[in-house]
Structures are given as structure tokens and as C-alpha cells.
Amino acid sequence: MRRTPLPNRRSHELLNFEFWGQTYVVGLGRASPSSPIAEVFLNCAKSGAQAETLARDSAVLLSLALQYGVPLKTISHAITRNVDGSPQGPVGALIDLITGPGNAA
């Protein structure tokens, strides 16, 4: 399996959401406005906190998975969820935000 390299200039959009009482800022990158998400940046308001380290590292791994062709639906099913199907962590919350709960495409 090969990684799909991204162009130097690409579409990027910003989103905000709250989880665990933290505000997260999300950057979503695409090769073009009509292409699927291929890179994710995830930061929280508390710079230098453990939550920010976990968020940033999770975003790197999510980006690599997407660039290697792993579908968001597969990632959504693989993350830890509560009994009711809600996400247990910020990456799951982000995936649900992107795709809609239970709609990972």
C-alpha cells in the first residue's frame, strides 16, 4: 500500500468543537475542495497540556491513515465508543463531526 502525497497547495478549512470540557480547533486539508479529507490538525486550548499532545498525535495518525487510503468508516468503527455509540475520545467526536454520528463514509 502506498501513501498518496498531498500537493503543496491544498484546500483547508477550520472547525471548532468541545469535548471533555475542552475546546478543540480542527484543521481539515484536502488535495482540492472536492476531494476527500486527507490531513487533519487537532489542537486544544490548553497549549502544552497532555490533552493537546494526545490531540495532535491522534491527528497525525488519522492523517496518515487517510493518506494510505483507510476509509473514515473503518476508523470510526475502530475507535473506542461508549455503550450508546457516542465517542469516548476527541478523535471519535471529530470523526462524528465530519461525517455525522453513525454516518462515517
mmCIF file of N, CA and C in Angstrom:
data_model
loop_
_atom_site.group_PDB
_atom_site.id
_atom_site.type_symbol
_atom_site.label_atom_id
_atom_site.label_comp_id
_atom_site.label_asym_id
_atom_site.label_seq_id
_atom_site.Cartn_x
_atom_site.Cartn_y
_atom_site.Cartn_z
ATOM 1 N N MET A 1 0.843 -1.170 0.000
ATOM 2 C CA MET A 1 0.000 0.000 0.000
ATOM 3 C C MET A 1 0.890 1.235 0.000
ATOM 4 N N ARG A 2 0.539 2.208 -0.823
ATOM 5 C CA ARG A 2 1.332 3.426 -0.923
ATOM 6 C C ARG A 2 0.558 4.622 -0.399
ATOM 7 N N ARG A 3 1.302 5.544 0.168
ATOM 8 C CA ARG A 3 0.724 6.787 0.671
ATOM 9 C C ARG A 3 0.511 7.747 -0.487
ATOM 10 N N THR A 4 -0.639 8.397 -0.508
ATOM 11 C CA THR A 4 -0.924 9.392 -1.528
ATOM 12 C C THR A 4 -0.358 10.733 -1.073
ATOM 13 N N PRO A 5 0.688 11.233 -1.768
ATOM 14 C CA PRO A 5 1.246 12.528 -1.356
ATOM 15 C C PRO A 5 0.270 13.658 -1.651
ATOM 16 N N LEU A 6 0.315 14.678 -0.819
ATOM 17 C CA LEU A 6 -0.567 15.833 -0.988
ATOM 18 C C LEU A 6 0.149 16.937 -1.754
ATOM 19 N N PRO A 7 -0.584 17.727 -2.531
ATOM 20 C CA PRO A 7 0.047 18.857 -3.222
ATOM 21 C C PRO A 7 0.502 19.908 -2.209
ATOM 22 N N ASN A 8 1.476 20.722 -2.604
ATOM 23 C CA ASN A 8 1.972 21.768 -1.715
ATOM 24 C C ASN A 8 0.890 22.779 -1.364
ATOM 25 N N ARG A 9 0.043 23.092 -2.313
ATOM 26 C CA ARG A 9 -1.082 23.996 -2.064
ATOM 27 C C ARG A 9 -2.348 23.157 -2.073
ATOM 28 N N ARG A 10 -3.156 23.310 -1.000
ATOM 29 C CA ARG A 10 -4.361 22.496 -0.899
ATOM 30 C C ARG A 10 -5.445 23.236 -0.127
ATOM 31 N N SER A 11 -6.644 22.768 -0.288
ATOM 32 C CA SER A 11 -7.805 23.320 0.397
ATOM 33 C C SER A 11 -7.705 23.035 1.894
ATOM 34 N N HIS A 12 -8.125 23.998 2.713
ATOM 35 C CA HIS A 12 -8.047 23.826 4.166
ATOM 36 C C HIS A 12 -9.225 24.556 4.805
ATOM 37 N N GLU A 13 -9.879 23.893 5.749
ATOM 38 C CA GLU A 13 -10.977 24.533 6.462
ATOM 39 C C GLU A 13 -10.801 24.333 7.962
ATOM 40 N N LEU A 14 -11.325 25.261 8.739
ATOM 41 C CA LEU A 14 -11.220 25.208 10.194
ATOM 42 C C LEU A 14 -12.591 24.982 10.826
ATOM 43 N N LEU A 15 -12.593 24.170 11.887
ATOM 44 C CA LEU A 15 -13.797 23.894 12.671
ATOM 45 C C LEU A 15 -13.439 23.976 14.145
ATOM 46 N N ASN A 16 -14.417 24.209 14.982
ATOM 47 C CA ASN A 16 -14.247 24.167 16.440
ATOM 48 C C ASN A 16 -15.283 23.213 17.008
ATOM 49 N N PHE A 17 -14.918 22.507 18.080
ATOM 50 C CA PHE A 17 -15.891 21.712 18.815
ATOM 51 C C PHE A 17 -15.406 21.557 20.248
ATOM 52 N N GLU A 18 -16.327 21.174 21.118
ATOM 53 C CA GLU A 18 -15.985 20.965 22.526
ATOM 54 C C GLU A 18 -16.144 19.501 22.880
ATOM 55 N N PHE A 19 -15.210 19.008 23.697
ATOM 56 C CA PHE A 19 -15.251 17.630 24.191
ATOM 57 C C PHE A 19 -14.436 17.591 25.465
ATOM 58 N N TRP A 20 -14.888 16.851 26.474
ATOM 59 C CA TRP A 20 -14.220 16.759 27.772
ATOM 60 C C TRP A 20 -14.004 18.137 28.405
ATOM 61 N N GLY A 21 -14.883 19.078 28.124
ATOM 62 C CA GLY A 21 -14.735 20.419 28.679
ATOM 63 C C GLY A 21 -13.627 21.235 28.034
ATOM 64 N N GLN A 22 -13.072 20.730 26.944
ATOM 65 C CA GLN A 22 -12.002 21.421 26.211
ATOM 66 C C GLN A 22 -12.553 21.901 24.870
ATOM 67 N N THR A 23 -12.083 23.027 24.423
ATOM 68 C CA THR A 23 -12.399 23.492 23.077
ATOM 69 C C THR A 23 -11.283 23.034 22.151
ATOM 70 N N TYR A 24 -11.644 22.387 21.070
ATOM 71 C CA TYR A 24 -10.679 21.901 20.078
ATOM 72 C C TYR A 24 -10.823 22.699 18.798
ATOM 73 N N VAL A 25 -9.699 23.000 18.175
ATOM 74 C CA VAL A 25 -9.663 23.651 16.875
ATOM 75 C C VAL A 25 -9.158 22.605 15.890
ATOM 76 N N VAL A 26 -9.912 22.413 14.816
ATOM 77 C CA VAL A 26 -9.616 21.373 13.830
ATOM 78 C C VAL A 26 -9.290 22.023 12.496
ATOM 79 N N GLY A 27 -8.235 21.570 11.866
ATOM 80 C CA GLY A 27 -7.922 21.944 10.502
ATOM 81 C C GLY A 27 -8.063 20.718 9.630
ATOM 82 N N LEU A 28 -8.835 20.825 8.557
ATOM 83 C CA LEU A 28 -9.042 19.711 7.628
ATOM 84 C C LEU A 28 -8.470 20.092 6.273
ATOM 85 N N GLY A 29 -7.549 19.277 5.778
ATOM 86 C CA GLY A 29 -6.923 19.540 4.495
ATOM 87 C C GLY A 29 -7.370 18.550 3.441
ATOM 88 N N ARG A 30 -7.525 19.055 2.231
ATOM 89 C CA ARG A 30 -7.918 18.241 1.074
ATOM 90 C C ARG A 30 -7.018 18.615 -0.099
ATOM 91 N N ALA A 31 -6.783 17.676 -0.988
ATOM 92 C CA ALA A 31 -5.971 17.964 -2.171
ATOM 93 C C ALA A 31 -6.655 19.029 -3.034
ATOM 94 N N SER A 32 -7.974 19.008 -3.085
ATOM 95 C CA SER A 32 -8.777 20.017 -3.774
ATOM 96 C C SER A 32 -10.092 20.136 -3.012
ATOM 97 N N PRO A 33 -10.844 21.206 -3.239
ATOM 98 C CA PRO A 33 -12.090 21.371 -2.483
ATOM 99 C C PRO A 33 -13.074 20.203 -2.621
ATOM 100 N N SER A 34 -13.025 19.486 -3.735
ATOM 101 C CA SER A 34 -13.975 18.385 -3.952
ATOM 102 C C SER A 34 -13.418 17.011 -3.559
ATOM 103 N N SER A 35 -12.165 16.939 -3.144
ATOM 104 C CA SER A 35 -11.572 15.647 -2.795
ATOM 105 C C SER A 35 -11.803 15.328 -1.316
ATOM 106 N N PRO A 36 -11.631 14.065 -0.936
ATOM 107 C CA PRO A 36 -11.852 13.696 0.465
ATOM 108 C C PRO A 36 -10.794 14.287 1.397
ATOM 109 N N ILE A 37 -11.110 14.327 2.669
ATOM 110 C CA ILE A 37 -10.173 14.818 3.678
ATOM 111 C C ILE A 37 -8.932 13.938 3.670
ATOM 112 N N ALA A 38 -7.757 14.575 3.657
ATOM 113 C CA ALA A 38 -6.508 13.825 3.600
ATOM 114 C C ALA A 38 -5.538 14.199 4.710
ATOM 115 N N GLU A 39 -5.832 15.275 5.431
ATOM 116 C CA GLU A 39 -4.972 15.629 6.558
ATOM 117 C C GLU A 39 -5.799 16.333 7.617
ATOM 118 N N VAL A 40 -5.420 16.075 8.867
ATOM 119 C CA VAL A 40 -6.158 16.603 9.998
ATOM 120 C C VAL A 40 -5.178 17.215 10.990
ATOM 121 N N PHE A 41 -5.505 18.409 11.465
ATOM 122 C CA PHE A 41 -4.769 19.051 12.545
ATOM 123 C C PHE A 41 -5.754 19.213 13.692
ATOM 124 N N LEU A 42 -5.359 18.859 14.905
ATOM 125 C CA LEU A 42 -6.256 18.939 16.050
ATOM 126 C C LEU A 42 -5.502 19.533 17.228
ATOM 127 N N ASN A 43 -5.965 20.670 17.691
ATOM 128 C CA ASN A 43 -5.346 21.360 18.826
ATOM 129 C C ASN A 43 -6.418 21.711 19.839
ATOM 130 N N CYS A 44 -6.007 21.781 21.103
ATOM 131 C CA CYS A 44 -6.954 22.233 22.130
ATOM 132 C C CYS A 44 -6.430 23.520 22.736
ATOM 133 N N ALA A 45 -7.295 24.150 23.503
ATOM 134 C CA ALA A 45 -6.999 25.484 24.011
ATOM 135 C C ALA A 45 -5.837 25.520 25.001
ATOM 136 N N LYS A 46 -5.556 24.418 25.654
ATOM 137 C CA LYS A 46 -4.512 24.414 26.672
ATOM 138 C C LYS A 46 -3.183 23.976 26.061
ATOM 139 N N SER A 47 -2.440 24.928 25.552
ATOM 140 C CA SER A 47 -1.157 24.641 24.927
ATOM 141 C C SER A 47 -0.208 23.997 25.934
ATOM 142 N N GLY A 48 0.431 22.923 25.512
ATOM 143 C CA GLY A 48 1.396 22.233 26.356
ATOM 144 C C GLY A 48 0.783 21.204 27.279
ATOM 145 N N ALA A 49 -0.536 21.117 27.326
ATOM 146 C CA ALA A 49 -1.201 20.145 28.197
ATOM 147 C C ALA A 49 -1.173 18.758 27.559
ATOM 148 N N GLN A 50 -1.356 17.740 28.384
ATOM 149 C CA GLN A 50 -1.385 16.363 27.873
ATOM 150 C C GLN A 50 -2.483 16.186 26.834
ATOM 151 N N ALA A 51 -3.628 16.839 27.053
ATOM 152 C CA ALA A 51 -4.737 16.728 26.104
ATOM 153 C C ALA A 51 -4.320 17.224 24.723
ATOM 154 N N GLU A 52 -3.514 18.285 24.680
ATOM 155 C CA GLU A 52 -3.079 18.801 23.379
ATOM 156 C C GLU A 52 -2.122 17.818 22.705
ATOM 157 N N THR A 53 -1.220 17.231 23.479
ATOM 158 C CA THR A 53 -0.291 16.251 22.915
ATOM 159 C C THR A 53 -1.059 15.074 22.329
ATOM 160 N N LEU A 54 -2.021 14.557 23.071
ATOM 161 C CA LEU A 54 -2.830 13.441 22.582
ATOM 162 C C LEU A 54 -3.621 13.832 21.340
ATOM 163 N N ALA A 55 -4.181 15.037 21.338
ATOM 164 C CA ALA A 55 -4.955 15.500 20.189
ATOM 165 C C ALA A 55 -4.077 15.615 18.949
ATOM 166 N N ARG A 56 -2.923 16.243 19.093
ATOM 167 C CA ARG A 56 -2.041 16.445 17.934
ATOM 168 C C ARG A 56 -1.513 15.119 17.396
ATOM 169 N N ASP A 57 -1.086 14.226 18.296
ATOM 170 C CA ASP A 57 -0.581 12.923 17.856
ATOM 171 C C ASP A 57 -1.682 12.091 17.196
ATOM 172 N N SER A 58 -2.890 12.165 17.744
ATOM 173 C CA SER A 58 -4.017 11.440 17.153
ATOM 174 C C SER A 58 -4.319 11.961 15.751
ATOM 175 N N ALA A 59 -4.210 13.269 15.564
ATOM 176 C CA ALA A 59 -4.463 13.863 14.254
ATOM 177 C C ALA A 59 -3.418 13.412 13.236
ATOM 178 N N VAL A 60 -2.170 13.295 13.665
ATOM 179 C CA VAL A 60 -1.114 12.811 12.765
ATOM 180 C C VAL A 60 -1.430 11.385 12.311
ATOM 181 N N LEU A 61 -1.803 10.535 13.263
ATOM 182 C CA LEU A 61 -2.126 9.144 12.920
ATOM 183 C C LEU A 61 -3.365 9.062 12.035
ATOM 184 N N LEU A 62 -4.371 9.883 12.315
ATOM 185 C CA LEU A 62 -5.568 9.916 11.483
ATOM 186 C C LEU A 62 -5.215 10.371 10.067
ATOM 187 N N SER A 63 -4.375 11.386 9.946
ATOM 188 C CA SER A 63 -3.947 11.881 8.628
ATOM 189 C C SER A 63 -3.214 10.789 7.848
ATOM 190 N N LEU A 64 -2.296 10.109 8.497
ATOM 191 C CA LEU A 64 -1.559 9.043 7.815
ATOM 192 C C LEU A 64 -2.493 7.927 7.358
ATOM 193 N N ALA A 65 -3.431 7.547 8.205
ATOM 194 C CA ALA A 65 -4.392 6.505 7.825
ATOM 195 C C ALA A 65 -5.185 6.937 6.589
ATOM 196 N N LEU A 66 -5.652 8.185 6.577
ATOM 197 C CA LEU A 66 -6.407 8.682 5.425
ATOM 198 C C LEU A 66 -5.552 8.722 4.162
ATOM 199 N N GLN A 67 -4.291 9.130 4.296
ATOM 200 C CA GLN A 67 -3.401 9.201 3.137
ATOM 201 C C GLN A 67 -3.025 7.824 2.603
ATOM 202 N N TYR A 68 -3.123 6.807 3.453
ATOM 203 C CA TYR A 68 -2.881 5.437 2.999
ATOM 204 C C TYR A 68 -4.169 4.767 2.537
ATOM 205 N N GLY A 69 -5.259 5.516 2.502
ATOM 206 C CA GLY A 69 -6.500 5.009 1.934
ATOM 207 C C GLY A 69 -7.453 4.327 2.898
ATOM 208 N N VAL A 70 -7.226 4.447 4.201
ATOM 209 C CA VAL A 70 -8.155 3.846 5.165
ATOM 210 C C VAL A 70 -9.424 4.703 5.199
ATOM 211 N N PRO A 71 -10.589 4.116 4.941
ATOM 212 C CA PRO A 71 -11.831 4.896 4.937
ATOM 213 C C PRO A 71 -12.202 5.390 6.341
ATOM 214 N N LEU A 72 -12.818 6.569 6.403
ATOM 215 C CA LEU A 72 -13.278 7.099 7.689
ATOM 216 C C LEU A 72 -14.227 6.126 8.381
ATOM 217 N N LYS A 73 -15.027 5.391 7.614
ATOM 218 C CA LYS A 73 -15.955 4.418 8.198
ATOM 219 C C LYS A 73 -15.192 3.351 8.984
ATOM 220 N N THR A 74 -14.087 2.875 8.442
ATOM 221 C CA THR A 74 -13.265 1.871 9.128
ATOM 222 C C THR A 74 -12.679 2.451 10.407
ATOM 223 N N ILE A 75 -12.169 3.668 10.332
ATOM 224 C CA ILE A 75 -11.597 4.322 11.506
ATOM 225 C C ILE A 75 -12.682 4.549 12.557
ATOM 226 N N SER A 76 -13.857 4.992 12.114
ATOM 227 C CA SER A 76 -14.961 5.250 13.028
ATOM 228 C C SER A 76 -15.355 3.990 13.796
ATOM 229 N N HIS A 77 -15.353 2.856 13.130
ATOM 230 C CA HIS A 77 -15.710 1.586 13.793
ATOM 231 C C HIS A 77 -14.600 1.096 14.714
ATOM 232 N N ALA A 78 -13.370 1.522 14.471
ATOM 233 C CA ALA A 78 -12.228 1.025 15.247
ATOM 234 C C ALA A 78 -11.992 1.801 16.543
ATOM 235 N N ILE A 79 -12.470 3.037 16.620
ATOM 236 C CA ILE A 79 -12.215 3.839 17.818
ATOM 237 C C ILE A 79 -13.091 3.394 18.984
ATOM 238 N N THR A 80 -12.676 3.765 20.172
ATOM 239 C CA THR A 80 -13.414 3.408 21.380
ATOM 240 C C THR A 80 -14.688 4.240 21.484
ATOM 241 N N ARG A 81 -15.788 3.541 21.727
ATOM 242 C CA ARG A 81 -17.085 4.203 21.871
ATOM 243 C C ARG A 81 -17.763 3.739 23.147
ATOM 244 N N ASN A 82 -18.653 4.585 23.651
ATOM 245 C CA ASN A 82 -19.459 4.237 24.813
ATOM 246 C C ASN A 82 -20.540 3.237 24.393
ATOM 247 N N VAL A 83 -21.230 2.667 25.366
ATOM 248 C CA VAL A 83 -22.279 1.687 25.103
ATOM 249 C C VAL A 83 -23.356 2.258 24.176
ATOM 250 N N ASP A 84 -23.643 3.559 24.306
ATOM 251 C CA ASP A 84 -24.670 4.180 23.473
ATOM 252 C C ASP A 84 -24.165 4.558 22.074
ATOM 253 N N GLY A 85 -22.905 4.252 21.777
ATOM 254 C CA GLY A 85 -22.340 4.557 20.466
ATOM 255 C C GLY A 85 -21.664 5.902 20.369
ATOM 256 N N SER A 86 -21.761 6.719 21.398
ATOM 257 C CA SER A 86 -21.092 8.019 21.376
ATOM 258 C C SER A 86 -19.585 7.823 21.543
ATOM 259 N N PRO A 87 -18.788 8.729 21.017
ATOM 260 C CA PRO A 87 -17.336 8.578 21.098
ATOM 261 C C PRO A 87 -16.816 8.760 22.516
ATOM 262 N N GLN A 88 -15.774 8.006 22.850
ATOM 263 C CA GLN A 88 -15.154 8.160 24.164
ATOM 264 C C GLN A 88 -14.021 9.166 24.154
ATOM 265 N N GLY A 89 -13.549 9.557 22.993
ATOM 266 C CA GLY A 89 -12.431 10.484 22.914
ATOM 267 C C GLY A 89 -12.644 11.547 21.859
ATOM 268 N N PRO A 90 -11.753 12.533 21.831
ATOM 269 C CA PRO A 90 -11.910 13.650 20.898
ATOM 270 C C PRO A 90 -11.787 13.260 19.428
ATOM 271 N N VAL A 91 -10.996 12.243 19.101
ATOM 272 C CA VAL A 91 -10.882 11.840 17.690
ATOM 273 C C VAL A 91 -12.213 11.265 17.207
ATOM 274 N N GLY A 92 -12.845 10.466 18.047
ATOM 275 C CA GLY A 92 -14.170 9.951 17.695
ATOM 276 C C GLY A 92 -15.178 11.070 17.539
ATOM 277 N N ALA A 93 -15.117 12.061 18.435
ATOM 278 C CA ALA A 93 -16.005 13.214 18.332
ATOM 279 C C ALA A 93 -15.749 13.973 17.033
ATOM 280 N N LEU A 94 -14.495 14.092 16.657
ATOM 281 C CA LEU A 94 -14.134 14.761 15.409
ATOM 282 C C LEU A 94 -14.678 13.990 14.209
ATOM 283 N N ILE A 95 -14.483 12.674 14.194
ATOM 284 C CA ILE A 95 -14.985 11.865 13.070
ATOM 285 C C ILE A 95 -16.508 11.994 12.963
ATOM 286 N N ASP A 96 -17.204 11.966 14.107
ATOM 287 C CA ASP A 96 -18.650 12.133 14.083
ATOM 288 C C ASP A 96 -19.033 13.534 13.586
ATOM 289 N N LEU A 97 -18.247 14.538 13.944
ATOM 290 C CA LEU A 97 -18.493 15.900 13.479
ATOM 291 C C LEU A 97 -18.354 15.978 11.957
ATOM 292 N N ILE A 98 -17.324 15.340 11.429
ATOM 293 C CA ILE A 98 -17.054 15.357 9.993
ATOM 294 C C ILE A 98 -18.134 14.607 9.215
ATOM 295 N N THR A 99 -18.494 13.441 9.721
ATOM 296 C CA THR A 99 -19.362 12.543 8.959
ATOM 297 C C THR A 99 -20.805 12.504 9.435
ATOM 298 N N GLY A 100 -21.039 13.001 10.644
ATOM 299 C CA GLY A 100 -22.343 12.840 11.268
ATOM 300 C C GLY A 100 -22.321 11.532 12.044
ATOM 301 N N PRO A 101 -22.891 11.489 13.239
ATOM 302 C CA PRO A 101 -22.856 10.269 14.056
ATOM 303 C C PRO A 101 -23.390 9.069 13.296
ATOM 304 N N GLY A 102 -22.611 8.017 13.248
ATOM 305 C CA GLY A 102 -23.029 6.783 12.589
ATOM 306 C C GLY A 102 -23.028 6.852 11.084
ATOM 307 N N ASN A 103 -22.536 7.946 10.504
ATOM 308 C CA ASN A 103 -22.565 8.115 9.048
ATOM 309 C C ASN A 103 -21.183 8.133 8.418
ATOM 310 N N ALA A 104 -20.172 7.627 9.088
ATOM 311 C CA ALA A 104 -18.824 7.685 8.520
ATOM 312 C C ALA A 104 -18.818 7.056 7.146
ATOM 313 N N ALA A 105 -18.366 7.831 6.172
ATOM 314 C CA ALA A 105 -18.355 7.341 4.788
ATOM 315 C C ALA A 105 -16.974 6.914 4.360
#
